[in-house]
Short mmCIF file of C-alpha atoms and ligand atoms in Angstrom, two decimals:
data_model
loop_
_atom_site.label_atom_id
_atom_site.label_comp_id
_atom_site.label_asym_id
_atom_site.label_seq_id
_atom_site.Cartn_x
_atom_site.Cartn_y
_atom_site.Cartn_z
CA UNK A 1 80.09 27.22 51.46
CA UNK A 2 80.31 28.11 47.83
CA UNK A 3 77.40 30.41 48.15
CA UNK A 4 78.95 32.18 51.10
CA UNK A 5 82.20 32.55 49.17
CA UNK A 6 80.23 34.00 46.15
CA UNK A 7 78.28 36.30 48.41
CA UNK A 8 81.51 37.65 50.02
CA UNK A 9 83.05 38.35 46.54
CA UNK A 10 79.91 40.13 45.36
CA UNK A 11 79.96 42.04 48.74
CA UNK A 12 83.49 43.22 47.87
CA UNK A 13 82.40 44.51 44.52
CA UNK A 14 79.18 46.05 46.01
CA UNK A 15 81.19 47.69 48.65
CA UNK A 16 83.55 49.27 46.08
CA UNK A 17 80.42 50.86 44.48
CA UNK A 18 79.19 51.94 47.82
CA UNK A 19 82.41 53.85 48.63
CA UNK A 20 81.61 57.07 46.73
CA UNK A 21 78.19 57.17 48.41
CA UNK A 22 79.76 56.70 51.91
CA UNK A 23 82.29 59.52 51.15
CA UNK A 24 79.55 61.83 49.72
CA UNK A 25 77.17 61.39 52.66
CA UNK A 26 79.57 61.17 55.57
CA UNK A 27 79.28 64.86 56.37
CA UNK A 28 77.90 66.55 59.50
CA UNK A 29 74.30 67.43 59.47
CA UNK A 30 73.42 70.60 57.41
CA UNK A 31 76.47 70.32 55.21
CA UNK A 32 76.23 69.51 51.53
CA UNK A 33 77.32 66.12 50.29
CA UNK A 34 81.09 65.72 49.51
CA UNK A 35 80.44 65.00 45.88
CA UNK A 36 83.85 66.36 44.88
CA UNK A 37 87.16 65.95 46.82
CA UNK A 38 87.18 68.75 49.46
CA UNK A 39 90.96 69.06 49.23
CA UNK A 40 91.50 69.55 45.45
CA UNK A 41 87.98 70.41 44.11
CA UNK A 42 86.09 72.34 46.91
CA UNK A 43 83.49 73.85 44.51
CA UNK A 44 80.16 72.10 45.02
CA UNK A 45 78.60 70.68 41.92
CA UNK A 46 74.91 69.74 41.51
CA UNK A 47 73.77 66.59 43.42
CA UNK A 48 72.67 64.99 40.21
CA UNK A 49 76.29 65.11 38.84
CA UNK A 50 77.86 61.86 37.70
CA UNK A 51 80.64 62.79 40.01
CA UNK A 52 78.51 61.30 42.82
CA UNK A 53 79.04 57.82 41.52
CA UNK A 54 82.67 58.29 40.35
CA UNK A 55 84.53 55.11 41.31
CA UNK A 56 87.19 55.77 44.07
CA UNK A 57 90.20 53.28 44.47
CA UNK A 58 90.24 50.93 47.47
CA UNK A 59 93.08 52.97 48.91
CA UNK A 60 90.35 55.52 49.87
CA UNK A 61 92.52 58.33 48.43
CA UNK A 62 91.47 60.92 45.80
CA UNK A 63 92.74 59.85 42.40
CA UNK A 64 93.70 63.45 41.69
CA UNK A 65 95.51 64.77 44.74
CA UNK A 66 95.96 61.56 46.77
CA UNK A 67 94.13 63.07 49.80
CA UNK A 68 92.47 60.59 52.16
CA UNK A 69 88.71 60.44 51.56
CA UNK A 70 87.92 57.15 53.39
CA UNK A 71 89.80 54.37 55.30
CA UNK A 72 91.41 51.82 52.80
CA UNK A 73 89.08 48.82 52.03
CA UNK A 74 86.65 49.74 54.66
CA UNK A 75 83.39 49.78 52.58
CA UNK A 76 84.55 46.63 50.66
CA UNK A 77 85.28 44.67 53.79
CA UNK A 78 82.20 45.84 55.66
CA UNK A 79 79.81 44.92 52.89
CA UNK A 80 81.65 41.66 52.23
CA UNK A 81 81.20 40.69 55.87
CA UNK A 82 77.52 41.65 55.88
CA UNK A 83 76.85 39.63 52.77
CA UNK A 84 78.66 36.59 54.21
CA UNK A 85 76.36 36.80 57.25
CA UNK A 86 73.27 36.97 55.04
CA UNK A 87 74.44 34.03 52.87
CA UNK A 88 75.13 32.06 56.07
CA UNK A 89 71.50 32.39 56.97
CA UNK A 90 70.53 30.55 53.86
CA UNK A 91 67.45 32.68 52.83
CA UNK A 92 66.18 32.26 49.37
CA UNK A 93 63.98 34.13 46.82
CA UNK A 94 62.95 37.79 47.20
CA UNK A 95 63.33 37.62 50.98
CA UNK A 96 67.12 36.94 50.47
CA UNK A 97 67.28 39.91 47.99
CA UNK A 98 65.69 42.08 50.76
CA UNK A 99 68.25 40.86 53.22
CA UNK A 100 71.12 41.72 50.86
CA UNK A 101 69.44 45.17 50.22
CA UNK A 102 69.58 45.71 54.00
CA UNK A 103 73.06 44.41 54.18
CA UNK A 104 74.37 46.74 51.47
CA UNK A 105 72.63 49.90 52.68
CA UNK A 106 73.37 48.79 56.26
CA UNK A 107 76.96 48.69 55.59
CA UNK A 108 77.02 52.22 54.17
CA UNK A 109 74.82 53.54 57.10
CA UNK A 110 77.04 51.82 59.71
CA UNK A 111 80.16 53.54 58.22
CA UNK A 112 78.51 56.96 58.03
CA UNK A 113 76.93 56.83 61.48
CA UNK A 114 80.19 55.67 63.03
CA UNK A 115 81.98 58.58 61.35
CA UNK A 116 79.64 61.60 61.80
CA UNK A 117 76.71 60.21 64.04
CA UNK A 118 73.95 60.54 61.41
CA UNK A 119 71.90 58.30 59.19
CA UNK A 120 71.26 60.24 56.05
CA UNK A 121 67.73 60.15 54.60
CA UNK A 122 68.63 58.97 51.03
CA UNK A 123 69.93 55.77 52.51
CA UNK A 124 67.36 55.13 55.27
CA UNK A 125 64.50 55.85 52.91
CA UNK A 126 65.97 53.72 50.14
CA UNK A 127 66.19 50.94 52.64
CA UNK A 128 62.63 51.24 53.78
CA UNK A 129 61.09 51.66 50.11
CA UNK A 130 63.33 48.85 48.71
CA UNK A 131 62.72 46.40 51.66
CA UNK A 132 58.92 46.91 51.57
CA UNK A 133 58.83 46.43 47.66
CA UNK A 134 61.04 43.35 47.79
CA UNK A 135 58.93 41.75 50.62
CA UNK A 136 55.74 42.50 48.63
CA UNK A 137 57.38 40.65 45.74
CA UNK A 138 58.22 37.77 48.05
CA UNK A 139 54.53 37.65 49.18
CA UNK A 140 53.32 37.73 45.58
CA UNK A 141 55.50 34.61 45.01
CA UNK A 142 54.08 32.93 48.13
CA UNK A 143 57.39 32.64 49.83
CA UNK A 144 57.46 31.49 53.48
CA UNK A 145 56.87 34.58 55.63
CA UNK A 146 54.18 37.16 56.43
CA UNK A 147 53.87 40.56 54.65
CA UNK A 148 51.22 41.53 57.29
CA UNK A 149 53.60 40.72 60.25
CA UNK A 150 56.43 42.53 58.30
CA UNK A 151 54.20 45.76 57.96
CA UNK A 152 53.05 45.51 61.68
CA UNK A 153 56.79 45.06 63.04
CA UNK A 154 57.93 47.93 60.64
CA UNK A 155 55.31 50.28 62.02
CA UNK A 156 55.85 49.18 65.58
CA UNK A 157 59.74 49.57 65.33
CA UNK A 158 59.48 53.02 63.57
CA UNK A 159 56.85 54.14 66.22
CA UNK A 160 58.92 52.88 69.19
CA UNK A 161 62.17 54.61 67.91
CA UNK A 162 60.20 57.79 67.18
CA UNK A 163 59.23 57.84 70.81
CA UNK A 164 62.87 57.24 71.72
CA UNK A 165 63.99 60.06 69.48
CA UNK A 166 61.31 62.45 71.10
CA UNK A 167 62.67 61.39 74.46
CA UNK A 168 66.25 62.19 73.13
CA UNK A 169 67.71 58.74 73.73
CA UNK A 170 68.27 58.05 69.93
CA UNK A 171 68.01 60.02 66.70
CA UNK A 172 65.21 60.30 64.22
CA UNK A 173 67.42 58.62 61.64
CA UNK A 174 67.39 55.51 63.92
CA UNK A 175 63.52 55.64 63.77
CA UNK A 176 63.60 55.72 59.92
CA UNK A 177 66.16 52.90 59.72
CA UNK A 178 64.09 50.77 62.18
CA UNK A 179 61.18 50.69 59.63
CA UNK A 180 63.24 48.64 57.00
CA UNK A 181 64.97 46.54 59.75
CA UNK A 182 61.67 45.86 61.46
CA UNK A 183 60.05 44.87 58.08
CA UNK A 184 62.65 42.25 57.20
CA UNK A 185 62.68 40.76 60.73
CA UNK A 186 58.86 40.72 60.96
CA UNK A 187 58.65 38.92 57.57
CA UNK A 188 60.42 36.04 59.33
CA UNK A 189 58.88 36.00 62.82
CA UNK A 190 58.10 37.94 65.89
CA UNK A 191 60.89 36.20 67.67
CA UNK A 192 63.47 37.53 65.19
CA UNK A 193 62.19 41.04 65.84
CA UNK A 194 62.34 40.68 69.58
CA UNK A 195 65.73 38.97 69.51
CA UNK A 196 67.16 41.88 67.35
CA UNK A 197 65.98 44.48 69.80
CA UNK A 198 67.60 42.51 72.63
CA UNK A 199 70.96 42.09 70.73
CA UNK A 200 70.95 45.66 69.71
CA UNK A 201 70.76 46.92 73.32
CA UNK A 202 73.12 44.27 74.48
CA UNK A 203 75.68 45.44 71.91
CA UNK A 204 75.04 49.18 72.64
CA UNK A 205 75.45 48.56 76.37
CA UNK A 206 78.53 46.54 76.03
CA UNK A 207 80.06 49.29 73.76
CA UNK A 208 79.12 52.00 76.23
CA UNK A 209 80.74 50.16 79.23
CA UNK A 210 83.87 49.36 77.08
CA UNK A 211 84.16 53.20 76.22
CA UNK A 212 83.84 54.10 79.82
CA UNK A 213 86.30 51.55 81.12
CA UNK A 214 88.93 52.40 78.50
CA UNK A 215 88.21 56.04 79.37
CA UNK A 216 87.60 57.01 75.70
CA UNK A 217 84.07 58.24 76.66
CA UNK A 218 82.42 59.87 79.59
CA UNK A 219 78.79 59.53 80.81
CA UNK A 220 77.53 62.41 78.66
CA UNK A 221 79.26 60.99 75.40
CA UNK A 222 76.87 60.12 72.66
CA UNK A 223 77.22 56.76 70.90
CA UNK A 224 76.09 56.23 67.30
CA UNK A 225 73.16 53.83 67.63
CA UNK A 226 72.73 52.81 63.95
CA UNK A 227 75.60 50.36 63.93
CA UNK A 228 74.05 48.25 66.71
CA UNK A 229 70.65 48.24 65.11
CA UNK A 230 72.16 46.94 61.91
CA UNK A 231 74.43 44.34 63.56
CA UNK A 232 71.65 43.28 65.87
CA UNK A 233 69.41 42.84 62.96
CA UNK A 234 71.82 40.76 60.92
CA UNK A 235 72.68 38.71 63.96
CA UNK A 236 69.03 37.93 64.80
CA UNK A 237 68.26 37.04 61.15
CA UNK A 238 71.23 34.62 61.18
CA UNK A 239 70.31 33.14 64.59
CA UNK A 240 66.64 32.54 63.78
CA UNK A 241 67.29 31.22 60.32
CA UNK A 242 68.49 27.77 61.48
ZN1 ZN B 1 91.53 65.43 45.77
#
């Protein structure tokens, strides 16, 4: 219980650090990152500028012109919820760090994909590289799990979603994201990976039906798939942990 509370608090702080990244990358494909406030400072500055990581208040408003950049408290609460789910699973060691890494970047990707229907490369690639490095560290420490199975599931998930992307059912960003999600699930078990896939499609189908029933969407509407992948992964990791 104490570890869950601590993880939730760390999630709130990590979510605050994530906010400028979400604001910067939540732009339509082909547009440069919003590394300055588009309302009061529309001139683009170099991507390496420290402005990228300038803290933004939880109100989600620009400190200069008070223009709305992001919904209030959204990154903080999303990350805190993701961290609480990871803590509830009770994983330990480098495998736990890999799960928190997925939870942090997953929270950012979930918000960005929901807003602009894309999964930016800097986050999906950081998720893949970081997860594989952390699971390699877990393997070196002889933690319970299999690095070989993690690599096989990562490759299979990436390959499967690349085929889906070619068929046009999901995007290429989903395929890149599936590599890190597959790795962390595969480290645990084959069952976790299969369960995550089932949960992802159940969540996606439920959301699609709800959108149609509430007449917010129509049959040709596209639905951001990344959030379902991330929630399905965290859910499967939690269910199979006990
Ligand atoms: Zn501004």
